[in-house]
Amino acid sequence: MTSYFPWLTILVVLPISVGSSIFFLPHKGNKMFRWYAICICSLELLLTTYVFCYHFQLDDPLTQLEEDLKWIDIFDFHWKLGIDGLSIGPILLTGFITTLATLAAWPVTRNSRLFYFLMLAMYSGQIGLFSSRDLLLFFMLWELELIPVYLLLSMWGGKKRLYSATKFILYTAGGSIFLLIGVLGMGLYGPNEPTLDFSKLTNQSYPVALEIILYFGFLIAYAVKSPIIPLHTWLPDTHGEAHYSTCMLLAGILLKMGAYGLIRINMELLPHAHSIFSPWLVIVGTIQIIYAASTSLGQRNLKKRIAYSSVSHMGFTIIGIGSITGMGLNGAILQILSHGFIGAALFFLAGTSCDRIRLVYLDEMGGISIPMPKLFTMFSSFSMASLALPGMSGFVAELLVFFGIITSPKYLLMPKMLITFVMAIGMILTPIYLLSMLRQMFYGYKLFNVPNSNFADSGPRELFVSICIFLPVIGIGIYPDFVLSLSVDRVQAILSNYFHR
Amino acid sequence: MEHTYQYAWIIPFLPLPVTVSIGFGLLLIPTATKNIRRIWAFTSVLLLSIVMGFSANLSIQQIHGSSIYQYLWSWTINNDFSLEFGYLIDPLSSIMSILITTVGILVLIYSDNYMSHDQGYLRFFAYMSFFNASMLGLVTSSNLIQIYIFWELVGMCSYLLIGFWFTRPTAASACQKAFVTNRVGDFGLLLGILGFYWITGSLEFRDLFEITNNLIHNNGVSSLFATLCASLLFIGAVAKSAQFPLHVWLPDAMEGPTPISALIHAATMVAAGIFLVARLLPIFIAIPYVMNFISLIGVITVLLGATLALAQRDIKRSLAYSTMSQLGYIMLALGIGSYRAALFHLITHAYSKALLFLGSGSIIHSMEPIVGYSPEKSQNMALMGGLRRYVPITRTTFLLGTLSICGIPPLACFWSKDEILNDSWLYSPIFAIIACFTAGLTAFYMFRVYLLTFDGHLRVHFQDYSSTKNSSSYSISLWGKEVPQAVNRNLPLSTMNNKVFFFSKDMYKFDNNLKKCIRYFNTSFEKKYTYMYPREVDNTMLFPLLILVLFTLFVGSIGIHFDQGVIDLDILSKWLTPLTNLFHPNSSNSVDWYEFFTNAIFSVSIAISGLFIAYILYGSAYSFLRNLNFINSFVKGGPKRIILDQIKNGIYNWSYNRGYIDIFYTRVFTMGIRGLTELTQFFDRYIIDGITNGVGIASFFIGEGIKSMGGGRISSYLFFYLFYASISLFIFLFFL
C-alpha cells in the first residue's frame, strides 16, 4: 500500500517552516513564544504518532511511506524519504525528547524567539536525517544539525561557551569532511551515472580496498558524533557548558545519529568492510566502556561526569553493532533509545539542580536532599536506570548486547570470554561513579551559607518532564517487545546480507 | 487445589500497589498522602497477609501433594532468542515465601511503631513493600534471568534502606559500599548465567539441570569451563549472603533502621544467596570442585564471622557478624551436600535472628531518649547494662533468641545446628572441628552481647561520676555531622580503654578505667536526661517479639523426627521430598536416637561451656569474684601471663579492626580504582584532549605568524623574496 499523501515531507518541513513564523509573532513576552513552540512540538509529535499508527505496517521489513522527488537532475539528487523499522524508533524518540526539551527550556528568557526557532530547526533536521533515503540528503541534513547546536551552545551556554562551541563545530565539521568523501565516493563509483539512492546502493559491490576506505571515512564521521574514543573530547566540554535543554537534545538525539548512521550506512551498504572491521569495533567499544567509566569517576564537574557516563553507555551500542547478531543489533537499537531517554533525563535533572544550588563541582555540593526531596527521588531513579537496574530499559539493552556477543558465531571462545569479562567489569564501575555522584550531591548534611538558601523543590513542570521520561524507561524495561517489535524484522533483513554473501 | 497454583503468579505482585501508590502520592500530592499514612501501613500489612495465606496454602499442598508446578509466559520474542517469565512453585520456593511473609508481616507491624516519629515513615513502607515484592519474585522465579532481575532489585532495596537516613555520612557510604559489593557479586552471577547459557542454550532451571548433567557425564563440555561458570554463579551468592571475601558490606549495612536489619540483613535477603545455591545445587553437585569450594568458603566464613563478633561494641554489628557466621554454617551445609539441614537452619536462624534484631531494636528505641539519637551511642553496648530491670519483656525474648542461636536444646536453632555439625563430621573432621569450635565461640559472643546489655548496672549513669569538661570534644548531632573516619582515628584510644569489656585481665583496676572509658563514650548530653531510665517499648513492638518467640520455640519441631508408627518422617523431610530425591535417590531416613543423643550432648556441652566462659568474663559475677580476691590471685601469673595478654590483645585487635579486611580492601581496591581514575583522567585531559587543543593552538600560532608576515608591508615582502632567492642561489651554486 502506498500513500500518496506526502506525510513524511510534511513531518520534516513542518517544524522549521511553522517555527520560522515565530519571528513574526507580536512581542508579548516570553510566554507566547513558549506556548507557540510547545504547541508546534506536540502537534508534530501527535502527527508522527498518527502517521505511524495508521500508515505504517509493522510486520513489513521494507521501506514504507516512500516519497521520491527529483531535486537536482545532473547527479541524480532526489528528495527521497522513507521509513522502516530501524528509523521509526529514533524518530519517535526525537519527537518525544524535543517536545520535553522545549518544555524544559522555559526558564530561558534571553532572546527566546531565536532559541525556540533553533530548537525547531533541529527538530526538522533530525527527523529528516532519520527518514532520508538518499545519501546526499542524509549528508545535508547531517550538516544542518550543526548550525543550530553551535548557536544554541555559543549563545546560551555557560562561562566557557565559546571554547566549547568552537570545539564542537570543528570536531563535527572535521568529521563531516570524511562523511562527504564517503558519500561522494560511494555515489560516483559505478559504471554509469551516479547513484545516491540507498535502495540502489544496497546491491552495489565494491573492491575490498575501496570499501574499506569508504567504511573508514564514514566511521570517522560517526565516531565523532557517536562518540567513539578517542574522538570524544568535544562531548564533555559541550555538555558541560550547554543549557540543559540543549543537553537533552544533544544526549538524547544527536549522539544517536552516529550510531544510527553506523547501522544505516556502514552495516547496510558496506557489509564486507563491516565484517572486517567488526572485531575492532567490539574491542574499541569494550575499551570505551571501561575507559569512559573510569574517567567519569575522576570528574569533579557534575555535567561532565554524566557526559562521560553517556560515552561509556554508547560503548554498548558499538559492541552490539559489532557483534553482527540479531540480538546484539536489537540490543544496540534498544540501547540507542534507552540511553536517549535516560541521558536526556539525567542532563535535565543535573541542569535543574545545578541552577538551583549554583554549584557545578561535586565536592562542593552535599546534603541537598532535605530541601529537594522530589529532585532527589527522580535523580536516584534515573541513576538506577542508568546503571542498568533490571526493570528499566538500560538493563534489557545491555543484556541483549551481552547475549549478542555470547551467541555471535563470528568470534572464538577466548576472545568472547575476555570481552564479556571486561564489559562486565564496566558493570561494576558504573554504580561506583553514579552512586558516588548521588552521595556527593544529596547525601550527608550541609549548612548552606548562602543567605537565601530556601531552595525550591522541583515544580510541577519539571516533575512532569521527568515522569514523562520515566514512564517509557519503565515501560521498555518491563515489556521490551514494545520497541523490539518495531525493529526486529528490519534487523533480520539487514543481517541476512551477512549470511548470504 | 489446582486453582491456588494457577493464581500463584499474584504472589510477587500483591505488595507492589502500595509502593507504586505511595511513590506517586509522595511525588504528586505529598500532604494528602502523608495524612493517611497509617492507612498505607495497614494496607501493606493486609496485602502481605494475603500473600502469607496464599503461600501457606501452597506450602500445605506441597507437604501433602509434593509436586512441582511451573507456568511460563514469553517476555521478549526474537527470531532466535526468547526470554520467558514464569513462576515455579516447589518446596524450596514455598518455604522461602512463607519465611519472607511471616517475618515481613511482623517487621511491618513492628516498624509501624518504630518509625512512627520518623519523617520518612511512608518512604519506609514503600521501600519495604517493594522489597517484599521483589524478594517474593526472586524465590518464585523460574529461570536464571528472572532470578538476576529480582536479585538486583532486592539489592537496590537494600541500598535504599541502608541509606534511609541519608543525612548521616556513615549511612551514605555504607549504602554505596553495600551496592557496589553486591554488584561485584552480580558481576559473577551475570557472567555465570551467560556461561551456562553458552553451554546449554537455556536459562530455565529444569532444562539447565538436565543438559548440564548430560554434558558433564558425556564430557560434552570442558570441565574447566563448567567449573569456572559454576564458581562465577557462586560469587553472586557469596556477595549476597555475606560470605568471606565479600562480607564487608553486611556490618556496615547496620546503618539502616533496625527493622530493616531484621528483615533484610538477617532473615530474608541474605538468605537469597543460600536460596540460589540451593536452587542450583543439581548443577553444583555434578561438579565436585565447586562443592568443595562452597564448603571451604562456608567454613572460613563461620570462623571469621565468629571471631569478628567477639569484640564489637555496637550491638547490631555484633549481631551482623553473628548472622554472617550462621550463614556460613548454612553454606557449609550446602557445600557438604546436606540440603535438608541447610534449609532447616535457614528457617530456624531466620526466626531467631529476626527476634534478636527486633529485640535490639527495642533496646535501641528505649536507649535513644537517654543517650541521644546517634547510632554511636544508642547502639553502644558499653553504655547499656542492667537493662533487665527496665525492659523485662524484651529481655526475656532476647534471652530466648540468644539461647536459640547458641544452640541450647529446646529452642529452634539447636535442632538444625546439631544436624549440620553431625553431617560435617561425616564430611571432613577438620571442618567439623572448626564448626564445633565456632559453636562454642557463638555461645560465647552471643552471651557476651546479652550480658553486656542486660546484666550489671546501667553504665550510662556512670557519667555522673566523671567530670563533664571533656565532653564537648566529641559531640554528635542528630543528623550525623561527624566525619566517617572518626571511628578509625580513635582506634588506639578506644582499644586501650575498652579492653575491659573483652577479657578480664584489667578487671581488678576496673574502677580506674571505668571513669576513663565512660568519659570517652559519654559526651555531650543535656543534664536533664541524666536521671532518665529506659522504658519498655509499646505493645505494637512487643507483639511481633512475642510471636517470634513462639516461632523460635516451636519452629524446631518441624524438623524433629517423631515416631508415629509406620511413617516416621518429620514435616520438613516430607516437605522437601521431591527435592532431596533429586540428590539422594536412595537415602533412608532412619534415625538412631542413641547416636543423636550422644551428638547432642557433645554440642550442647560445647555451647554451655561457651556460655559459662562468657558469664565469668562479663557477668555480674565480676563483683562477686572481686570480693573474693579471686581475680587478683588468678591473674598473677608471671611471664606466662604476658604471652597470654599478647594473644588476647592480638585477638582483640583482630576482631575490633574487623580482621583488617576492610582496611585492606580500602587500601587495595579503593586506592587502586582511584589511581586508575586519576591516570585515565590525566590521559584523557592532557593527551587525548591535549592533542586536540594542541592542534588548535598550533593553527593559531601558524595563522598569527602568517598574518604578521603578510602584513602588507612591501619591504618585508621584498626582504623575504631576496632572502629565499639568495638561499636558493647559494644552494644552487655550492651543492650542484
mmCIF file of N, CA, C and O in Angstrom, chain B residues 274-307:
data_model
loop_
_atom_site.group_PDB
_atom_site.id
_atom_site.type_symbol
_atom_site.label_atom_id
_atom_site.label_comp_id
_atom_site.label_asym_id
_atom_site.label_seq_id
_atom_site.Cartn_x
_atom_site.Cartn_y
_atom_site.Cartn_z
ATOM 1 N N ILE B 274 21.872 -18.171 49.777
ATOM 2 C CA ILE B 274 21.648 -19.572 50.138
ATOM 3 C C ILE B 274 20.610 -20.172 49.196
ATOM 4 O O ILE B 274 20.762 -21.293 48.695
ATOM 5 N N PHE B 275 19.563 -19.380 48.968
ATOM 6 C CA PHE B 275 18.491 -19.845 48.088
ATOM 7 C C PHE B 275 19.042 -20.168 46.703
ATOM 8 O O PHE B 275 18.715 -21.204 46.119
ATOM 9 N N LEU B 276 19.907 -19.289 46.201
ATOM 10 C CA LEU B 276 20.446 -19.520 44.856
ATOM 11 C C LEU B 276 21.253 -20.805 44.813
ATOM 12 O O LEU B 276 21.092 -21.621 43.902
ATOM 13 N N VAL B 277 22.111 -20.968 45.824
ATOM 14 C CA VAL B 277 22.926 -22.185 45.827
ATOM 15 C C VAL B 277 22.031 -23.408 45.957
ATOM 16 O O VAL B 277 22.225 -24.423 45.280
ATOM 17 N N ALA B 278 21.005 -23.299 46.809
ATOM 18 C CA ALA B 278 20.110 -24.446 46.974
ATOM 19 C C ALA B 278 19.377 -24.739 45.680
ATOM 20 O O ALA B 278 19.186 -25.895 45.303
ATOM 21 N N ARG B 279 18.991 -23.678 44.989
ATOM 22 C CA ARG B 279 18.255 -23.841 43.750
ATOM 23 C C ARG B 279 19.127 -24.506 42.689
ATOM 24 O O ARG B 279 18.662 -25.348 41.935
ATOM 25 N N LEU B 280 20.384 -24.090 42.654
ATOM 26 C CA LEU B 280 21.257 -24.599 41.602
ATOM 27 C C LEU B 280 22.077 -25.790 42.066
ATOM 28 O O LEU B 280 23.017 -26.192 41.387
ATOM 29 N N LEU B 281 21.725 -26.352 43.209
ATOM 30 C CA LEU B 281 22.519 -27.457 43.735
ATOM 31 C C LEU B 281 22.629 -28.632 42.765
ATOM 32 O O LEU B 281 23.687 -29.269 42.704
ATOM 33 N N PRO B 282 21.603 -28.936 41.964
ATOM 34 C CA PRO B 282 21.792 -30.006 40.983
ATOM 35 C C PRO B 282 22.956 -29.774 40.030
ATOM 36 O O PRO B 282 23.592 -30.746 39.611
ATOM 37 N N ILE B 283 23.234 -28.511 39.711
ATOM 38 C CA ILE B 283 24.402 -28.248 38.868
ATOM 39 C C ILE B 283 25.670 -28.401 39.689
ATOM 40 O O ILE B 283 26.614 -29.075 39.290
ATOM 41 N N PHE B 284 25.656 -27.783 40.859
ATOM 42 C CA PHE B 284 26.885 -27.765 41.646
ATOM 43 C C PHE B 284 27.305 -29.169 42.042
ATOM 44 O O PHE B 284 28.482 -29.493 42.101
ATOM 45 N N ILE B 285 26.290 -29.992 42.325
ATOM 46 C CA ILE B 285 26.600 -31.309 42.858
ATOM 47 C C ILE B 285 27.272 -32.167 41.798
ATOM 48 O O ILE B 285 28.002 -33.112 42.106
ATOM 49 N N ALA B 286 27.071 -31.794 40.537
ATOM 50 C CA ALA B 286 27.720 -32.559 39.477
ATOM 51 C C ALA B 286 29.184 -32.191 39.328
ATOM 52 O O ALA B 286 29.932 -32.875 38.650
ATOM 53 N N ILE B 287 29.587 -31.083 39.930
ATOM 54 C CA ILE B 287 30.970 -30.631 39.806
ATOM 55 C C ILE B 287 31.580 -30.635 41.204
ATOM 56 O O ILE B 287 31.364 -29.714 41.987
ATOM 57 N N PRO B 288 32.312 -31.644 41.560
ATOM 58 C CA PRO B 288 32.777 -31.769 42.957
ATOM 59 C C PRO B 288 33.654 -30.616 43.415
ATOM 60 O O PRO B 288 33.597 -30.226 44.588
ATOM 61 N N TYR B 289 34.433 -30.051 42.481
ATOM 62 C CA TYR B 289 35.321 -28.956 42.908
ATOM 63 C C TYR B 289 34.526 -27.790 43.468
ATOM 64 O O TYR B 289 34.918 -27.169 44.460
ATOM 65 N N VAL B 290 33.420 -27.511 42.825
ATOM 66 C CA VAL B 290 32.619 -26.374 43.274
ATOM 67 C C VAL B 290 32.030 -26.656 44.644
ATOM 68 O O VAL B 290 31.973 -25.774 45.500
ATOM 69 N N MET B 291 31.617 -27.903 44.855
ATOM 70 C CA MET B 291 31.083 -28.232 46.176
ATOM 71 C C MET B 291 32.158 -28.044 47.243
ATOM 72 O O MET B 291 31.889 -27.479 48.314
ATOM 73 N N ASN B 292 33.374 -28.481 46.936
ATOM 74 C CA ASN B 292 34.448 -28.284 47.899
ATOM 75 C C ASN B 292 34.689 -26.803 48.152
ATOM 76 O O ASN B 292 34.889 -26.376 49.287
ATOM 77 N N PHE B 293 34.637 -26.047 47.072
ATOM 78 C CA PHE B 293 34.842 -24.604 47.175
ATOM 79 C C PHE B 293 33.770 -23.978 48.062
ATOM 80 O O PHE B 293 34.070 -23.176 48.955
ATOM 81 N N ILE B 294 32.532 -24.391 47.850
ATOM 82 C CA ILE B 294 31.431 -23.837 48.638
ATOM 83 C C ILE B 294 31.631 -24.157 50.114
ATOM 84 O O ILE B 294 31.515 -23.281 50.981
ATOM 85 N N SER B 295 31.988 -25.403 50.406
ATOM 86 C CA SER B 295 32.121 -25.736 51.822
ATOM 87 C C SER B 295 33.325 -25.030 52.429
ATOM 88 O O SER B 295 33.281 -24.629 53.592
ATOM 89 N N LEU B 296 34.368 -24.838 51.621
ATOM 90 C CA LEU B 296 35.537 -24.125 52.142
ATOM 91 C C LEU B 296 35.176 -22.689 52.487
ATOM 92 O O LEU B 296 35.484 -22.194 53.584
ATOM 93 N N ILE B 297 34.503 -22.017 51.542
ATOM 94 C CA ILE B 297 34.076 -20.640 51.808
ATOM 95 C C ILE B 297 33.178 -20.606 53.040
ATOM 96 O O ILE B 297 33.314 -19.740 53.919
ATOM 97 N N GLY B 298 32.294 -21.596 53.136
ATOM 98 C CA GLY B 298 31.387 -21.645 54.271
ATOM 99 C C GLY B 298 32.134 -21.740 55.577
ATOM 100 O O GLY B 298 31.875 -20.985 56.515
ATOM 101 N N VAL B 299 33.129 -22.621 55.618
ATOM 102 C CA VAL B 299 33.788 -22.829 56.904
ATOM 103 C C VAL B 299 34.668 -21.637 57.253
ATOM 104 O O VAL B 299 34.771 -21.243 58.430
ATOM 105 N N ILE B 300 35.261 -21.002 56.239
ATOM 106 C CA ILE B 300 36.039 -19.786 56.532
ATOM 107 C C ILE B 300 35.123 -18.725 57.117
ATOM 108 O O ILE B 300 35.449 -18.056 58.104
ATOM 109 N N THR B 301 33.944 -18.580 56.504
ATOM 110 C CA THR B 301 33.026 -17.556 56.980
ATOM 111 C C THR B 301 32.548 -17.850 58.391
ATOM 112 O O THR B 301 32.406 -16.926 59.202
ATOM 113 N N VAL B 302 32.302 -19.123 58.672
ATOM 114 C CA VAL B 302 31.856 -19.480 60.017
ATOM 115 C C VAL B 302 32.852 -18.977 61.053
ATOM 116 O O VAL B 302 32.499 -18.265 61.993
ATOM 117 N N LEU B 303 34.106 -19.312 60.812
ATOM 118 C CA LEU B 303 35.122 -18.958 61.794
ATOM 119 C C LEU B 303 35.356 -17.450 61.836
ATOM 120 O O LEU B 303 35.415 -16.842 62.914
ATOM 121 N N LEU B 304 35.449 -16.850 60.639
ATOM 122 C CA LEU B 304 35.749 -15.420 60.581
ATOM 123 C C LEU B 304 34.650 -14.611 61.254
ATOM 124 O O LEU B 304 34.921 -13.724 62.064
ATOM 125 N N GLY B 305 33.409 -14.941 60.915
ATOM 126 C CA GLY B 305 32.297 -14.192 61.493
ATOM 127 C C GLY B 305 32.312 -14.283 63.009
ATOM 128 O O GLY B 305 32.128 -13.290 63.712
ATOM 129 N N ALA B 306 32.574 -15.477 63.514
ATOM 130 C CA ALA B 306 32.545 -15.641 64.965
ATOM 131 C C ALA B 306 33.676 -14.871 65.613
ATOM 132 O O ALA B 306 33.477 -14.205 66.636
ATOM 133 N N THR B 307 34.877 -14.909 65.022
ATOM 134 C CA THR B 307 35.975 -14.186 65.677
ATOM 135 C C THR B 307 35.763 -12.685 65.580
ATOM 136 O O THR B 307 36.116 -11.958 66.499
#
